[in-house]
Structures are given as C-alpha cells and as structure tokens.
Amino acid sequence: MSHAALAPSHVAVVTGAASGIGLAAARRFAAMGLSVALADLPGERLDSAGREVAAVDGTGEILTVPTDVSSRVEVSRLQAAVLERFGRVHVLMNNAGIQPGSGVFESEAAW
C-alpha cells in the first residue's frame, strides 16, 4: 500500500508497541499521518513509547492501551477503547509475543 493510500483519518493498532519492531512500526505509522493505538503491557515502557510516538511529526492522534494480549478480556477492552476513540481500524499489526527459551519451532504450544 502506498503512503498516499493512507490518509490521516486512517487508524493503526500495534500490539507489542512498547519496544522493538512494534515501536518502530508505531513510529512509522505516525510519521505517515495515521492515528495509532499502541498496546502493550502496562508500565513505563508503554508510557514512554506513547510519548515517543506522539512526538513524531504526523497529523494523527496517539492512544496507549495497556493490554496483555494473552487475555481475551483485555483484547476486548483494547478493541472497545480503539473503537470508542477512533471508530474504526484500518491496520492491525499483531506483533506482541514472547518466546521463553530458544526453541520457537520446537513446540506447537509455543505458537
């Protein structure tokens, strides 16, 4: 999708947005002018990521939603918060996750 195809009224939701690839994606979406909802575990890392993404020179709004994506209840709260604030979602980047140990391909349960 080209940058021109996404207008400032578009909304991106990024899970795992407090660091790494998720934070980089949230910054990029904000730079493109999208409104961005950052979801991650509650705490200073998420708060800091929200401030960092809000400082990007874009035209969209920023929302941080403390969310543990392993909880269906919390994911439902994320959905409700995003829809209440923005009314829609155009991009969903499901990036949150952890890998205990190093055998990501060894166990179906790890997926």
Coordinates of N, CA, C and O in Angstrom, one line a residue:
M1 N 0.8 -1.2 0.0 CA 0.0 0.0 0.0 C 0.9 1.2 0.0 O 1.8 1.3 0.8
S2 N 0.6 2.2 -0.9 CA 1.4 3.4 -0.9 C 1.1 4.3 0.2 O 0.0 4.2 0.8
H3 N 2.0 5.2 0.5 CA 1.7 6.2 1.6 C 0.5 7.0 1.2 O -0.2 7.4 2.1
A4 N 0.3 7.4 0.0 CA -0.8 8.2 -0.5 C -2.1 7.5 -0.2 O -3.1 8.2 -0.1
A5 N -2.1 6.2 -0.2 CA -3.4 5.4 0.0 C -3.9 5.6 1.4 O -5.0 5.3 1.7
L6 N -3.1 6.0 2.4 CA -3.5 6.1 3.8 C -3.6 7.5 4.2 O -2.6 8.3 4.1
A7 N -4.8 8.0 4.5 CA -5.0 9.3 4.9 C -4.9 9.5 6.4 O -4.9 8.5 7.1
P8 N -4.8 10.7 6.9 CA -4.7 11.0 8.3 C -5.8 10.4 9.1 O -5.7 10.2 10.3
S9 N -6.9 10.2 8.4 CA -8.1 9.6 9.2 C -8.0 8.1 9.3 O -8.8 7.5 10.0
H10 N -6.9 7.5 8.8 CA -6.7 6.1 9.0 C -6.1 5.7 10.4 O -5.4 6.5 10.9
V11 N -6.4 4.5 10.8 CA -6.1 4.1 12.2 C -5.3 2.8 12.1 O -5.7 1.9 11.5
A12 N -4.1 2.8 12.9 CA -3.3 1.6 13.0 C -3.3 1.2 14.5 O -3.2 2.0 15.4
V13 N -3.5 -0.1 14.7 CA -3.3 -0.7 16.1 C -2.1 -1.6 16.1 O -2.0 -2.4 15.2
V14 N -1.2 -1.3 17.0 CA 0.0 -2.1 17.1 C 0.1 -2.8 18.5 O 0.1 -2.1 19.5
T15 N 0.1 -4.1 18.5 CA 0.4 -4.8 19.8 C 1.9 -5.0 19.9 O 2.6 -5.0 18.9
G16 N 2.3 -5.1 21.1 CA 3.8 -5.2 21.4 C 4.5 -3.9 21.0 O 5.6 -3.9 20.5
A17 N 3.8 -2.8 21.2 CA 4.3 -1.5 20.7 C 5.2 -0.7 21.6 O 5.7 0.3 21.3
A18 N 5.6 -1.3 22.8 CA 6.4 -0.6 23.7 C 7.9 -0.7 23.4 O 8.7 0.0 23.9
S19 N 8.3 -1.6 22.4 CA 9.7 -1.7 22.1 C 9.9 -2.4 20.8 O 8.9 -2.9 20.2
G20 N 11.1 -2.5 20.3 CA 11.4 -3.2 19.1 C 10.7 -2.9 17.9 O 10.4 -1.8 17.6
I21 N 10.3 -4.0 17.2 CA 9.6 -3.8 15.9 C 8.3 -3.1 16.0 O 7.9 -2.3 15.2
G22 N 7.6 -3.4 17.1 CA 6.3 -2.8 17.4 C 6.4 -1.3 17.5 O 5.6 -0.5 16.9
L23 N 7.4 -0.9 18.3 CA 7.6 0.6 18.5 C 8.0 1.2 17.2 O 7.6 2.3 16.8
A24 N 8.9 0.6 16.4 CA 9.4 1.1 15.1 C 8.2 1.3 14.2 O 8.1 2.3 13.5
A25 N 7.3 0.3 14.1 CA 6.1 0.3 13.3 C 5.2 1.5 13.7 O 4.7 2.2 12.9
A26 N 5.0 1.6 15.0 CA 4.1 2.7 15.5 C 4.6 4.0 15.1 O 3.9 4.9 14.7
R27 N 6.0 4.2 15.3 CA 6.6 5.5 14.8 C 6.4 5.7 13.4 O 6.1 6.8 12.9
R28 N 6.5 4.7 12.6 CA 6.4 4.8 11.1 C 5.0 5.2 10.7 O 4.7 6.0 9.9
F29 N 4.0 4.4 11.3 CA 2.6 4.7 11.0 C 2.3 6.2 11.4 O 1.6 6.9 10.7
A30 N 2.8 6.6 12.6 CA 2.5 8.0 13.0 C 3.2 9.0 12.0 O 2.6 10.0 11.6
A31 N 4.4 8.7 11.5 CA 5.0 9.6 10.6 C 4.3 9.7 9.2 O 4.3 10.7 8.5
M32 N 3.5 8.6 8.9 CA 2.7 8.6 7.7 C 1.4 9.3 7.9 O 0.6 9.5 7.0
G33 N 1.1 9.8 9.1 CA -0.1 10.6 9.4 C -1.2 9.8 9.9 O -2.3 10.3 10.1
L34 N -1.0 8.5 10.2 CA -2.1 7.7 10.8 C -2.3 8.0 12.3 O -1.3 8.3 12.9
S35 N -3.5 7.8 12.8 CA -3.7 7.7 14.2 C -3.2 6.3 14.6 O -3.5 5.4 13.9
V36 N -2.6 6.2 15.8 CA -2.0 5.0 16.2 C -2.4 4.6 17.6 O -2.3 5.5 18.5
A37 N -2.9 3.4 17.8 CA -3.1 2.9 19.1 C -2.0 1.9 19.5 O -1.8 0.9 18.7
L38 N -1.3 2.2 20.5 CA -0.2 1.4 21.0 C -0.7 0.5 22.1 O -1.2 1.0 23.1
A39 N -0.5 -0.8 22.0 CA -0.9 -1.7 23.0 C 0.3 -2.6 23.5 O 1.1 -3.0 22.6
D40 N 0.4 -2.7 24.8 CA 1.5 -3.5 25.4 C 1.2 -3.6 26.8 O 0.2 -3.0 27.3
L41 N 2.0 -4.3 27.5 CA 1.8 -4.5 29.0 C 1.9 -3.1 29.6 O 2.6 -2.3 29.2
P42 N 1.1 -2.9 30.7 CA 1.2 -1.6 31.4 C 2.5 -1.3 32.0 O 3.2 -2.2 32.4
G43 N 2.8 0.0 32.1 CA 4.0 0.4 32.7 C 4.8 1.5 32.0 O 4.3 2.0 31.0
E44 N 5.9 1.8 32.5 CA 6.7 3.0 32.0 C 7.1 2.8 30.5 O 7.2 3.7 29.8
R45 N 7.4 1.5 30.1 CA 7.8 1.3 28.7 C 6.7 1.7 27.8 O 7.0 2.4 26.7
L46 N 5.5 1.3 28.1 CA 4.3 1.7 27.2 C 4.1 3.2 27.3 O 3.9 3.9 26.2
D47 N 4.2 3.8 28.5 CA 4.0 5.2 28.6 C 5.1 6.0 27.8 O 4.8 7.0 27.1
S48 N 6.3 5.6 27.9 CA 7.4 6.2 27.2 C 7.2 6.0 25.7 O 7.4 7.0 24.9
A49 N 6.8 4.9 25.2 CA 6.6 4.6 23.8 C 5.5 5.6 23.3 O 5.6 6.1 22.2
G50 N 4.4 5.7 24.1 CA 3.4 6.6 23.7 C 3.8 8.1 23.5 O 3.5 8.7 22.6
R51 N 4.7 8.5 24.5 CA 5.2 9.9 24.3 C 6.1 10.0 23.1 O 6.1 11.0 22.4
E52 N 6.9 9.0 22.9 CA 7.9 9.0 21.7 C 7.1 9.0 20.4 O 7.4 9.8 19.5
V53 N 6.1 8.2 20.3 CA 5.3 8.2 19.1 C 4.5 9.5 18.9 O 4.4 10.0 17.8
A54 N 4.0 10.0 20.0 CA 3.2 11.3 19.9 C 4.1 12.5 19.5 O 3.7 13.4 18.9
A55 N 5.5 12.3 19.7 CA 6.4 13.4 19.3 C 6.7 13.4 17.8 O 7.3 14.3 17.3
V56 N 6.3 12.3 17.1 CA 6.6 12.2 15.7 C 5.8 13.3 15.0 O 4.6 13.5 15.3
D57 N 6.3 13.9 14.0 CA 5.6 15.0 13.3 C 4.6 14.4 12.3 O 4.8 14.5 11.1
G58 N 3.5 13.9 12.8 CA 2.4 13.4 11.9 C 1.2 14.2 12.3 O 1.2 15.0 13.2
T59 N 0.1 13.8 11.7 CA -1.1 14.6 12.0 C -2.1 13.7 12.7 O -3.2 14.2 13.1
G60 N -1.8 12.5 13.0 CA -2.8 11.6 13.6 C -2.7 11.7 15.2 O -1.8 12.3 15.7
E61 N -3.7 11.1 15.8 CA -3.7 11.0 17.2 C -3.1 9.7 17.7 O -3.0 8.8 17.0
I62 N -2.6 9.8 19.0 CA -2.0 8.6 19.6 C -2.8 8.2 20.8 O -3.2 9.0 21.6
L63 N -3.0 6.9 21.0 CA -3.7 6.3 22.1 C -2.8 5.1 22.6 O -2.4 4.3 21.8
T64 N -2.6 5.1 23.9 CA -1.9 3.9 24.5 C -2.9 3.2 25.3 O -3.7 3.8 26.1
V65 N -2.9 1.8 25.2 CA -3.9 1.0 25.9 C -3.1 -0.2 26.5 O -2.6 -1.1 25.8
P66 N -3.0 -0.1 27.8 CA -2.3 -1.3 28.5 C -3.1 -2.5 28.2 O -4.3 -2.6 28.5
T67 N -2.4 -3.5 27.6 CA -3.1 -4.7 27.2 C -2.1 -5.9 27.3 O -1.0 -5.9 26.8
D68 N -2.6 -7.0 27.9 CA -2.0 -8.3 27.9 C -2.7 -9.1 26.9 O -3.8 -9.5 27.1
V69 N -2.1 -9.3 25.7 CA -2.8 -10.0 24.6 C -3.1 -11.5 24.9 O -3.8 -12.1 24.1
S70 N -2.5 -12.0 25.9 CA -2.9 -13.4 26.3 C -4.2 -13.5 27.0 O -4.7 -14.6 27.2
S71 N -4.8 -12.3 27.3 CA -6.1 -12.3 27.9 C -7.2 -11.8 26.9 O -7.1 -10.7 26.4
R72 N -8.2 -12.7 26.6 CA -9.2 -12.3 25.7 C -10.0 -11.0 26.3 O -10.4 -10.2 25.5
V73 N -10.2 -11.0 27.6 CA -10.9 -9.8 28.2 C -10.1 -8.6 27.9 O -10.7 -7.5 27.5
E74 N -8.8 -8.6 28.0 CA -8.0 -7.3 27.8 C -8.0 -7.0 26.3 O -8.0 -5.8 25.9
V75 N -8.0 -8.0 25.4 CA -8.0 -7.7 24.0 C -9.4 -7.1 23.6 O -9.5 -6.2 22.8
S76 N -10.4 -7.6 24.3 CA -11.8 -7.0 24.0 C -11.8 -5.5 24.5 O -12.4 -4.6 23.9
R77 N -11.1 -5.2 25.7 CA -11.0 -3.9 26.1 C -10.2 -3.0 25.2 O -10.6 -1.8 25.0
L78 N -9.2 -3.5 24.6 CA -8.4 -2.8 23.6 C -9.3 -2.5 22.4 O -9.3 -1.3 22.0
Q79 N -10.0 -3.4 21.9 CA -10.9 -3.2 20.8 C -11.9 -2.1 21.1 O -12.1 -1.1 20.4
A80 N -12.5 -2.2 22.3 CA -13.5 -1.2 22.7 C -12.9 0.2 22.8 O -13.5 1.2 22.4
A81 N -11.7 0.3 23.4 CA -11.0 1.6 23.5 C -10.7 2.2 22.2 O -10.9 3.4 22.0
V82 N -10.2 1.4 21.3 CA -9.9 1.9 19.9 C -11.1 2.4 19.2 O -11.1 3.5 18.6
L83 N -12.2 1.6 19.2 CA -13.4 1.9 18.5 C -14.1 3.1 19.1 O -14.6 4.0 18.4
E84 N -14.0 3.2 20.5 CA -14.6 4.4 21.1 C -13.8 5.7 20.7 O -14.4 6.7 20.4
R85 N -12.5 5.6 20.6 CA -11.7 6.8 20.3 C -11.7 7.1 18.8 O -11.8 8.3 18.4
F86 N -11.5 6.1 18.0 CA -11.3 6.3 16.6 C -12.5 5.9 15.7 O -12.6 6.3 14.5
G87 N -13.3 4.9 16.2 CA -14.5 4.5 15.4 C -14.2 3.4 14.3 O -15.1 2.9 13.7
R88 N -12.9 3.1 14.1 CA -12.6 2.2 13.1 C -11.1 1.7 13.2 O -10.3 2.4 13.9
V89 N -10.7 0.7 12.5 CA -9.3 0.2 12.4 C -9.0 -0.1 11.0 O -9.8 -0.8 10.3
H90 N -7.9 0.4 10.4 CA -7.5 0.1 9.1 C -6.4 -0.9 9.0 O -6.2 -1.6 8.1
V91 N -5.5 -0.8 10.0 CA -4.3 -1.6 10.0 C -4.2 -2.2 11.4 O -4.3 -1.5 12.4
L92 N -4.0 -3.5 11.5 CA -3.8 -4.2 12.7 C -2.5 -5.0 12.6 O -2.3 -5.9 11.8
M93 N -1.5 -4.6 13.4 CA -0.2 -5.3 13.5 C -0.1 -6.0 14.8 O 0.1 -5.5 15.8
N94 N -0.4 -7.3 14.7 CA -0.4 -8.2 15.9 C 1.1 -8.7 16.1 O 1.5 -9.7 15.6
N95 N 1.8 -7.9 16.8 CA 3.2 -8.1 17.0 C 3.6 -8.6 18.4 O 4.7 -9.0 18.6
A96 N 2.7 -8.6 19.3 CA 3.0 -8.9 20.7 C 3.3 -10.4 20.8 O 2.7 -11.2 20.2
G97 N 4.3 -10.7 21.7 CA 4.6 -12.1 22.0 C 5.9 -12.2 22.7 O 6.8 -11.3 22.6
I98 N 6.1 -13.4 23.3 CA 7.4 -13.7 23.9 C 7.7 -15.1 23.6 O 6.8 -15.9 23.2
Q99 N 9.0 -15.4 23.6 CA 9.4 -16.8 23.4 C 10.3 -17.2 24.5 O 11.5 -16.8 24.5
P100 N 9.8 -18.0 25.5 CA 10.7 -18.5 26.5 C 11.7 -19.5 25.9 O 11.3 -20.4 25.1
G101 N 13.0 -19.4 26.2 CA 13.9 -20.3 25.6 C 14.2 -19.9 24.2 O 14.0 -18.8 23.8
S102 N 14.8 -20.9 23.5 CA 15.2 -20.6 22.1 C 14.6 -21.5 21.1 O 14.9 -21.4 19.9
G103 N 13.6 -22.3 21.4 CA 13.1 -23.3 20.5 C 11.7 -22.9 19.9 O 10.8 -23.7 20.0
V104 N 11.6 -21.8 19.3 CA 10.3 -21.3 18.8 C 9.7 -22.3 17.8 O 8.5 -22.4 17.8
F105 N 10.5 -23.1 17.1 CA 9.9 -24.0 16.1 C 9.8 -25.4 16.7 O 9.3 -26.3 16.0
E106 N 10.1 -25.6 18.0 CA 10.1 -26.9 18.5 C 8.7 -27.4 19.1 O 8.4 -28.5 19.1
S107 N 7.9 -26.4 19.5 CA 6.7 -26.8 20.2 C 5.5 -26.1 19.6 O 5.5 -24.9 19.4
E108 N 4.4 -26.8 19.2 CA 3.2 -26.2 18.7 C 2.6 -25.3 19.8 O 2.1 -24.2 19.5
A109 N 2.8 -25.6 21.1 CA 2.2 -24.8 22.2 C 2.9 -23.5 22.2 O 2.3 -22.5 22.6
A110 N 4.1 -23.4 21.7 CA 4.8 -22.1 21.7 C 4.2 -21.1 20.7 O 4.3 -19.9 20.9
W111 N 3.5 -21.6 19.7 CA 2.8 -20.8 18.8 C 1.5 -20.2 19.4 O 1.0 -19.3 19.0

